[in-house]
Coordinates of C-alpha atoms and ligand atoms in Angstrom, one line a residue:
M236 CA 76.8 -9.8 -72.3
K237 CA 77.9 -8.5 -69.0
K238 CA 74.5 -5.1 -69.5
T239 CA 72.5 -7.5 -70.4
L240 CA 72.8 -9.7 -67.7
L241 CA 72.6 -6.4 -64.8
V242 CA 69.2 -5.3 -66.0
L243 CA 67.9 -8.9 -65.8
A244 CA 69.4 -8.7 -61.9
V245 CA 68.4 -5.1 -61.7
L246 CA 64.1 -6.5 -62.8
V247 CA 64.5 -9.7 -60.4
A248 CA 65.7 -7.4 -57.6
C249 CA 62.9 -4.7 -58.4
N250 CA 60.3 -7.5 -59.1
A251 CA 60.7 -9.7 -55.3
L252 CA 60.7 -6.2 -54.1
Q253 CA 57.0 -5.3 -55.2
A254 CA 56.3 -8.4 -53.8
Q255 CA 57.2 -7.8 -51.0
D256 CA 54.7 -4.4 -51.2
K257 CA 51.9 -6.7 -52.7
K258 CA 52.2 -8.5 -48.7
E259 CA 48.9 -10.1 -47.5
Y260 CA 47.1 -9.5 -44.9
P261 CA 44.3 -11.4 -42.9
K262 CA 41.0 -11.1 -44.3
P263 CA 37.5 -10.8 -42.3
G264 CA 36.2 -14.2 -42.2
Q265 CA 32.3 -14.3 -44.0
M266 CA 30.0 -13.1 -41.3
T267 CA 26.9 -15.6 -40.9
H268 CA 23.6 -14.4 -38.6
D269 CA 25.1 -16.1 -35.7
M270 CA 28.1 -13.8 -34.9
T271 CA 25.1 -11.1 -34.1
E272 CA 23.1 -12.8 -31.9
F273 CA 23.7 -13.3 -28.5
W274 CA 21.9 -16.4 -26.2
E275 CA 22.0 -15.3 -22.6
P276 CA 20.3 -14.1 -19.7
Q277 CA 17.5 -15.4 -21.3
P278 CA 15.0 -12.7 -19.8
K279 CA 13.1 -14.3 -17.2
I280 CA 9.9 -16.1 -17.7
V281 CA 7.0 -14.0 -16.4
D282 CA 2.8 -14.5 -16.0
P283 CA 0.9 -11.5 -18.0
G284 CA -2.3 -12.7 -16.4
K285 CA -5.5 -13.7 -17.8
E286 CA -7.7 -10.2 -17.9
K287 CA -5.5 -6.9 -19.7
G288 CA -4.4 -4.7 -16.3
D289 CA -4.2 -7.9 -13.9
A290 CA -1.0 -8.0 -12.7
P291 CA 1.9 -9.3 -13.7
S292 CA 3.2 -12.0 -11.5
D293 CA 6.6 -10.0 -10.9
A294 CA 4.2 -7.3 -9.4
I295 CA 4.2 -5.9 -6.0
V296 CA 0.2 -5.9 -6.0
L297 CA -0.4 -2.2 -4.2
F298 CA -4.2 -3.1 -3.9
D299 CA -6.5 -5.6 -4.9
G300 CA -8.9 -4.4 -3.0
K301 CA -9.5 -6.3 0.3
D302 CA -7.3 -3.9 1.8
L303 CA -4.7 -1.0 2.1
S304 CA -2.3 -2.8 3.4
Q305 CA 0.1 -1.2 1.2
W306 CA -0.1 2.1 2.0
M307 CA -0.2 4.9 5.0
S308 CA -0.8 8.5 5.6
P309 CA 2.1 10.7 5.1
D310 CA 2.5 10.9 8.6
G311 CA 3.1 7.6 9.1
T312 CA -0.3 7.0 10.8
E313 CA -2.9 4.1 9.2
P314 CA -4.2 5.4 6.1
T315 CA -7.8 6.8 6.4
W316 CA -9.6 6.6 3.1
K317 CA -12.6 3.6 3.1
V318 CA -12.2 0.5 1.2
K319 CA -15.3 -1.4 0.3
N320 CA -17.2 -3.5 -2.4
G321 CA -13.3 -4.1 -4.2
V322 CA -12.3 -0.2 -4.2
A323 CA -10.4 2.7 -2.3
T324 CA -12.4 5.4 -1.8
V325 CA -10.7 9.2 -1.0
V326 CA -12.7 10.6 2.2
K327 CA -12.3 14.5 2.4
E328 CA -13.0 15.3 5.8
N329 CA -10.0 13.8 7.0
G330 CA -7.4 15.8 4.9
K331 CA -5.2 13.2 3.7
D332 CA -3.1 11.3 1.3
I333 CA -2.2 8.2 1.2
R334 CA 1.5 6.9 0.4
T335 CA 2.7 3.4 -0.1
K336 CA 5.0 1.6 2.6
Q337 CA 7.8 1.0 0.4
E338 CA 10.1 3.5 -1.5
F339 CA 10.5 3.1 -5.7
G340 CA 12.7 4.6 -8.0
S341 CA 12.1 3.7 -11.9
C342 CA 9.0 1.5 -12.3
Q343 CA 6.0 0.7 -14.3
L344 CA 2.8 1.4 -12.0
H345 CA -0.7 0.4 -13.3
L346 CA -3.7 1.6 -11.8
E347 CA -7.6 2.1 -11.9
W348 CA -9.9 5.2 -10.8
C349 CA -13.3 6.6 -11.5
T350 CA -14.9 9.5 -10.3
P351 CA -19.0 9.2 -9.2
K352 CA -21.4 9.1 -11.9
N353 CA -23.4 12.4 -10.2
I354 CA -20.3 14.4 -10.1
T355 CA -20.4 17.8 -9.9
G356 CA -18.1 20.7 -10.4
S357 CA -15.8 22.5 -13.1
D358 CA -12.7 23.2 -13.6
Q359 CA -9.8 22.0 -11.3
G360 CA -13.1 21.6 -8.7
R361 CA -14.1 18.1 -10.6
G362 CA -12.7 14.6 -9.1
N363 CA -9.2 16.2 -8.8
S364 CA -6.2 13.8 -7.6
G365 CA -2.9 12.9 -8.3
V366 CA -0.6 10.3 -8.6
Y367 CA 3.2 11.4 -7.3
L368 CA 6.1 9.2 -8.2
Q369 CA 8.7 9.1 -6.3
G370 CA 6.9 11.1 -4.0
M371 CA 7.6 14.5 -6.0
Y372 CA 6.6 14.5 -9.5
E373 CA 2.7 14.6 -9.9
V374 CA 0.8 13.4 -13.0
Q375 CA -3.2 14.5 -12.8
I376 CA -5.8 13.3 -12.6
L377 CA -9.3 15.0 -12.9
D378 CA -12.9 14.5 -14.4
C379 CA -11.9 16.6 -17.9
Y380 CA -14.7 14.8 -19.6
Q381 CA -16.2 17.9 -21.7
N382 CA -14.4 20.5 -17.9
E383 CA -12.1 22.6 -19.8
T384 CA -9.3 23.9 -17.7
Y385 CA -5.4 24.8 -18.8
A386 CA -4.2 22.2 -20.6
N387 CA -1.2 21.6 -18.2
G388 CA -3.5 20.8 -15.8
M389 CA -5.6 18.6 -17.0
V390 CA -6.0 15.0 -16.6
G391 CA -3.0 13.2 -18.6
S392 CA -0.4 16.3 -17.4
I393 CA 3.1 16.5 -15.4
Y394 CA 1.1 18.8 -13.8
K395 CA 1.3 22.6 -14.8
Q396 CA 4.5 21.6 -16.8
S397 CA 3.4 19.0 -19.5
A398 CA -0.3 19.0 -21.4
P399 CA -1.5 14.9 -22.4
L400 CA -1.2 14.7 -26.2
V401 CA -5.3 13.2 -26.2
N402 CA -7.7 13.8 -24.0
P403 CA -9.1 9.9 -23.8
M404 CA -10.6 10.7 -20.5
K405 CA -14.4 8.7 -20.5
K406 CA -17.9 9.6 -18.8
P407 CA -18.3 9.6 -15.2
G408 CA -18.7 6.6 -13.2
E409 CA -16.7 4.9 -15.6
W410 CA -13.1 2.8 -15.0
N411 CA -10.1 5.2 -16.1
T412 CA -6.7 3.5 -16.2
Y413 CA -3.0 4.5 -15.9
D414 CA -0.1 2.8 -17.4
I415 CA 2.4 5.1 -16.2
I416 CA 6.4 4.3 -17.3
Y417 CA 8.6 6.0 -14.8
T418 CA 12.7 6.3 -15.1
A419 CA 13.7 8.1 -12.0
P420 CA 16.5 10.6 -12.3
V421 CA 20.1 10.6 -11.3
F422 CA 22.0 13.1 -10.0
K423 CA 25.1 15.2 -9.4
E424 CA 27.0 15.4 -6.3
D425 CA 26.2 19.3 -6.9
G426 CA 22.5 18.2 -5.9
T427 CA 21.4 19.3 -10.4
Y428 CA 20.4 17.1 -12.6
L429 CA 22.9 14.6 -14.5
Y430 CA 19.5 13.2 -15.9
E431 CA 16.1 14.8 -15.2
P432 CA 13.3 12.1 -15.1
R433 CA 11.8 11.0 -17.4
V434 CA 8.3 9.7 -17.9
T435 CA 5.5 7.6 -19.9
V436 CA 1.7 7.8 -19.4
L437 CA -0.6 6.1 -21.0
L438 CA -4.4 7.1 -20.0
N439 CA -7.2 4.0 -21.2
G440 CA -4.3 3.0 -23.1
V441 CA -4.6 5.8 -25.0
L442 CA -0.1 7.6 -25.3
V443 CA -0.8 11.0 -22.8
Q444 CA 3.3 11.3 -22.5
N445 CA 5.6 9.9 -24.5
N446 CA 9.6 9.6 -22.8
T447 CA 8.0 13.5 -20.8
T448 CA 11.1 14.6 -19.1
I449 CA 10.0 15.8 -16.1
H450 CA 11.2 19.4 -14.9
G451 CA 11.5 19.4 -11.3
T452 CA 8.7 19.0 -8.6
T453 CA 5.3 19.5 -10.4
E454 CA 4.4 23.1 -7.7
F455 CA 0.9 24.7 -7.4
I456 CA 2.4 27.9 -7.1
G457 CA 5.8 28.7 -8.8
L458 CA 8.6 26.9 -11.1
P459 CA 9.7 23.0 -10.9
R460 CA 11.9 22.2 -7.9
T461 CA 15.5 20.7 -8.3
V462 CA 15.5 18.6 -5.3
K463 CA 17.9 16.0 -4.6
H464 CA 16.4 12.7 -3.1
G465 CA 16.5 8.9 -3.6
D466 CA 13.4 6.2 -4.1
G467 CA 10.5 8.1 -2.9
P468 CA 7.0 6.5 -2.6
I469 CA 3.9 6.4 -4.5
I470 CA 1.7 9.0 -3.5
L471 CA -2.6 9.5 -4.3
Q472 CA -3.5 13.0 -4.0
M473 CA -6.5 13.7 -1.1
H474 CA -7.1 17.4 -2.9
G475 CA -9.9 19.1 -1.0
D476 CA -11.8 20.0 -3.5
P477 CA -15.8 20.2 -3.0
S478 CA -17.0 17.8 -5.7
E479 CA -17.6 14.4 -5.1
P480 CA -15.0 11.5 -3.8
I481 CA -12.7 9.9 -6.4
S482 CA -12.2 6.1 -5.7
F483 CA -8.9 3.9 -6.6
R484 CA -9.1 0.2 -7.7
N485 CA -6.0 -2.6 -9.0
I486 CA -3.3 -0.8 -8.0
W487 CA 0.6 -2.5 -9.0
I488 CA 3.7 -1.7 -9.5
R489 CA 6.8 -3.0 -11.5
D490 CA 10.4 -2.4 -9.8
L491 CA 12.5 -1.3 -12.9
R492 CA 15.4 -0.4 -10.4
Ligands
MG225 MG1 -4.0 16.6 -8.4

């Protein structure tokens, strides 16, 4: 009898220990849809405009066809390009680029440009211009309608670095559009890139650069250089090629800093 009681006591003790092993912990609650949704902050409302290419309500209009009051020559003097009938046209005789008075970093840039219907010249000598981001990195402008040149220097290229994915160029005399989304670089203290600049470019609504890394300055001769910089202007290039001058209209920018 005593033996039986002892066995029973041992069994009870074992069960108690096992019960302790089965300690229950809190279980995660049931997932519901609202656990992965956030409501604040709400993105601010932007009026996109009526027509394709219109400046959205939060854009800075850089050229609306009236004047070049947002621009100057690189030397700080008045811009020399002429404005007529809502377009700004290069004046080659003065030999000057134009640059924005304001400086920018990451941005969304829209501009429209057109080479004359009767344009002449070939290769790089045909409607050559360019748009420089932060004053450093050129997205090439060139009349490449039935005009071949080196692929990494044609329209839609990051000059001497990255050829465009395709060539959606319009005929001379027709307006082309550039929509450029640019991410400014971040530099280390020693002046090298922590993050290189990147750019996405649509030419006439067609993707030609897809988040392309820019490896430094866009040099005519030589390799890209790393030059530490901060915000910089948008520069439109006056190229010295002998072809008829290029024109611009409807230029706006959205500051993404
Ligand atoms: Mg150029």
